[in-house]
PDB file of C-alpha atoms in Angstrom:
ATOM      1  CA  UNK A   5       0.000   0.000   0.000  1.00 55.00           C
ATOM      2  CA  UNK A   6       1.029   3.645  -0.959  1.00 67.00           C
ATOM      3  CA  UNK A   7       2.582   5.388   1.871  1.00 71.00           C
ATOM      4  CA  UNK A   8       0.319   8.987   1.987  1.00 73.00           C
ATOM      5  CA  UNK A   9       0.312  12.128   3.307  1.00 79.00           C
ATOM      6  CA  UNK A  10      -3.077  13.371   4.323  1.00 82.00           C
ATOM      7  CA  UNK A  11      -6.607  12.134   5.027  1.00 85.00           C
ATOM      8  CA  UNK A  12      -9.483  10.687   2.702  1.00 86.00           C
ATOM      9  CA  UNK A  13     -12.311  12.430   1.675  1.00 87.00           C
ATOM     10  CA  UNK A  14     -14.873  10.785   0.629  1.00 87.00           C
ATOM     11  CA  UNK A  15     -18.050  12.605  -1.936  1.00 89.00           C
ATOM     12  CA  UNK A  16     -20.052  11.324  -4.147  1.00 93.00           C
ATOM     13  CA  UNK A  17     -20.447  13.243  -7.477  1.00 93.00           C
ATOM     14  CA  UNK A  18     -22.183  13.076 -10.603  1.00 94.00           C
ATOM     15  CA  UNK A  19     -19.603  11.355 -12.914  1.00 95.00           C
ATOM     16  CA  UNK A  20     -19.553  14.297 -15.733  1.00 95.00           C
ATOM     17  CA  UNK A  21     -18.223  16.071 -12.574  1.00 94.00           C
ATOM     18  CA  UNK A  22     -15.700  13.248 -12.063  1.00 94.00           C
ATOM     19  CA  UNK A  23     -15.073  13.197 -15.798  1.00 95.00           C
ATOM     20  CA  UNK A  24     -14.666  17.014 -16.119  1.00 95.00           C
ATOM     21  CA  UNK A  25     -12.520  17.305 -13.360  1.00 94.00           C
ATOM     22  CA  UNK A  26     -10.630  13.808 -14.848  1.00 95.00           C
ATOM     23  CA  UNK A  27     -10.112  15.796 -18.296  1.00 95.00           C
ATOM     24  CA  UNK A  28      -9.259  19.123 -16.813  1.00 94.00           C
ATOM     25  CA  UNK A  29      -6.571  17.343 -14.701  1.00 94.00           C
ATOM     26  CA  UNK A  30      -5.219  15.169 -17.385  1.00 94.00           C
ATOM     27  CA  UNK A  31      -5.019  18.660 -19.472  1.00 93.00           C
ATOM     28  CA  UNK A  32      -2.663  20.553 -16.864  1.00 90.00           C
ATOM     29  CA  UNK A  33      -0.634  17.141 -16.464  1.00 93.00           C
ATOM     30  CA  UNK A  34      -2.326  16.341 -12.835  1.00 92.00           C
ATOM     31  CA  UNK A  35      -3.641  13.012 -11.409  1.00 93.00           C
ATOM     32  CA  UNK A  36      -7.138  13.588  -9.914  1.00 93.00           C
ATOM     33  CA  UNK A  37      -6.172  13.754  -6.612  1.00 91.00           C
ATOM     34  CA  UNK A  38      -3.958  16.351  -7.119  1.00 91.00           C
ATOM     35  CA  UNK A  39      -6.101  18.558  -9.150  1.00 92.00           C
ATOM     36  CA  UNK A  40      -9.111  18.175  -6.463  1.00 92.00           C
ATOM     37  CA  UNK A  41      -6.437  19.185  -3.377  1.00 90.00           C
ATOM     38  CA  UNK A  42      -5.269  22.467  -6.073  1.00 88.00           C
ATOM     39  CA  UNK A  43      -9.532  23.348  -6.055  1.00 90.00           C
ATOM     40  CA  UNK A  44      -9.905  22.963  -2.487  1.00 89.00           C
ATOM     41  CA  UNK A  45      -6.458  24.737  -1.712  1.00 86.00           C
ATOM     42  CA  UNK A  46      -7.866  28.038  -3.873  1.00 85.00           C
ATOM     43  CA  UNK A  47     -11.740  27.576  -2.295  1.00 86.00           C
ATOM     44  CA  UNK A  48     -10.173  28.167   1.391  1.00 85.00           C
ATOM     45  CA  UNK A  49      -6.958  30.030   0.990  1.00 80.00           C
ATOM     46  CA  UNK A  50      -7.964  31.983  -2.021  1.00 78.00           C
ATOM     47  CA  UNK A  51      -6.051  31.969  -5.165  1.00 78.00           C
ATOM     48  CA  UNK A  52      -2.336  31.481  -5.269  1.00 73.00           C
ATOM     49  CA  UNK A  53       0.619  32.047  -7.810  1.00 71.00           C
ATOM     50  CA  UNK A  54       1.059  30.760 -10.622  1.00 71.00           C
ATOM     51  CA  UNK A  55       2.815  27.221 -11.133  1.00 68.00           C
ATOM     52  CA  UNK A  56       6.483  28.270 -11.295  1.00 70.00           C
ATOM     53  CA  UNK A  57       6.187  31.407  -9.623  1.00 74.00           C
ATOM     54  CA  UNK A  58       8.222  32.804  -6.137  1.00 72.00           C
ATOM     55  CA  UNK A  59       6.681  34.830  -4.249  1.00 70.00           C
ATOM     56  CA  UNK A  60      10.038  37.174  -2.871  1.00 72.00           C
ATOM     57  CA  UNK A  61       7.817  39.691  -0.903  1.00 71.00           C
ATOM     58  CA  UNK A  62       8.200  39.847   3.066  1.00 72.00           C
ATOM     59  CA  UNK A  63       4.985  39.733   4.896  1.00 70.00           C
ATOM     60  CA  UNK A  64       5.540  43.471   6.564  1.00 72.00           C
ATOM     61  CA  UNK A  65       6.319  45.117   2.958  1.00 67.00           C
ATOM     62  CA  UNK A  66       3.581  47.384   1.238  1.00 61.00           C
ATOM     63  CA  UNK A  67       2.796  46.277  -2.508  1.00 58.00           C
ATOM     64  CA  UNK A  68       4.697  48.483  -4.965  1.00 58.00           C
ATOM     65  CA  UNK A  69       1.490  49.403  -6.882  1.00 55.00           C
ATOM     66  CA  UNK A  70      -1.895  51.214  -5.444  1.00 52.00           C
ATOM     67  CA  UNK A  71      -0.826  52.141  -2.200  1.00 49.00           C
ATOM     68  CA  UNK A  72       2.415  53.971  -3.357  1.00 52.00           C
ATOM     69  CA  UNK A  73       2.319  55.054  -6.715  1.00 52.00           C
ATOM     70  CA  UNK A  74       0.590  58.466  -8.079  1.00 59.00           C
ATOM     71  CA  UNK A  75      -3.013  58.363  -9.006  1.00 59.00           C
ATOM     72  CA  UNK A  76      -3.369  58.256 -12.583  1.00 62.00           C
ATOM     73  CA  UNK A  77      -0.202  58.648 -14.679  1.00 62.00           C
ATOM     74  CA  UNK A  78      -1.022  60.801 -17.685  1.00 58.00           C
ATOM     75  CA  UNK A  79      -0.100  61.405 -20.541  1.00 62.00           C
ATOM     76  CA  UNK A  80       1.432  65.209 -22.509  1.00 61.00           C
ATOM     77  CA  UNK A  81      -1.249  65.865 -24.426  1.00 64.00           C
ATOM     78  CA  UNK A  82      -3.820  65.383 -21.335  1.00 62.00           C
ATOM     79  CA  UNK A  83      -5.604  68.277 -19.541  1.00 63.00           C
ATOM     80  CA  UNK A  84      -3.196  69.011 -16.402  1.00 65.00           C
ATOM     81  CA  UNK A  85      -3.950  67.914 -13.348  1.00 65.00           C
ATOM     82  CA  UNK A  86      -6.337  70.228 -10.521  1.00 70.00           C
ATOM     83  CA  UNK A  87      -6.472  69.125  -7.165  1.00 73.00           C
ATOM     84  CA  UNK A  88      -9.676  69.385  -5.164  1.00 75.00           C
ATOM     85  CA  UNK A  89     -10.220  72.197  -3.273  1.00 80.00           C
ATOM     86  CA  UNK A  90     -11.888  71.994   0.179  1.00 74.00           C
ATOM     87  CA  UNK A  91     -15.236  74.041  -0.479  1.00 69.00           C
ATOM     88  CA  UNK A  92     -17.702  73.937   2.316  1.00 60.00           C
TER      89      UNK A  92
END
């Protein structure tokens, strides 16, 4: 018997789920079980990288986009830009 890591979960499903899931896993080079783990993964922890991909962030740094970069970057032949003025 196969030495594994992890428990068994047992379903049942329709089998054009099964056969779906089968193709879909066969497709990205997966056996079943390992495609099923990647969908539950995703539904709880929310979706990761991408196969391949490092990510090289720390946990206490601030993403390099939308919190830190100007608004809008525009371009010369756009109107200039007017900040908003307090009116009340």
């Amino acid at each position: 018997m196969a030495n594994r890591k992890g428990v068994f979960i047992g379903a049942y499903v329709p089998n054009e789920l099964k056969e779906s899931l089968r193709r879909r896993a066969a497709g990205e080079h997966r056996t079943l079980s390992q495609e099923i783990t990647r969908i539950l993964v995703e539904a709880v922890h929310g979706k990761g990288l991408p196969a391949g991909s490092v990510d090289r962030r720390n946990a206490s740094e601030v993403p390099r986009r939308r919190a830190t970069d100007p608004p809008i970057r525009r371009r010369a032949d756009d109107l200039p830009y007017i900040a908003p003025t307090d009116k009340k």
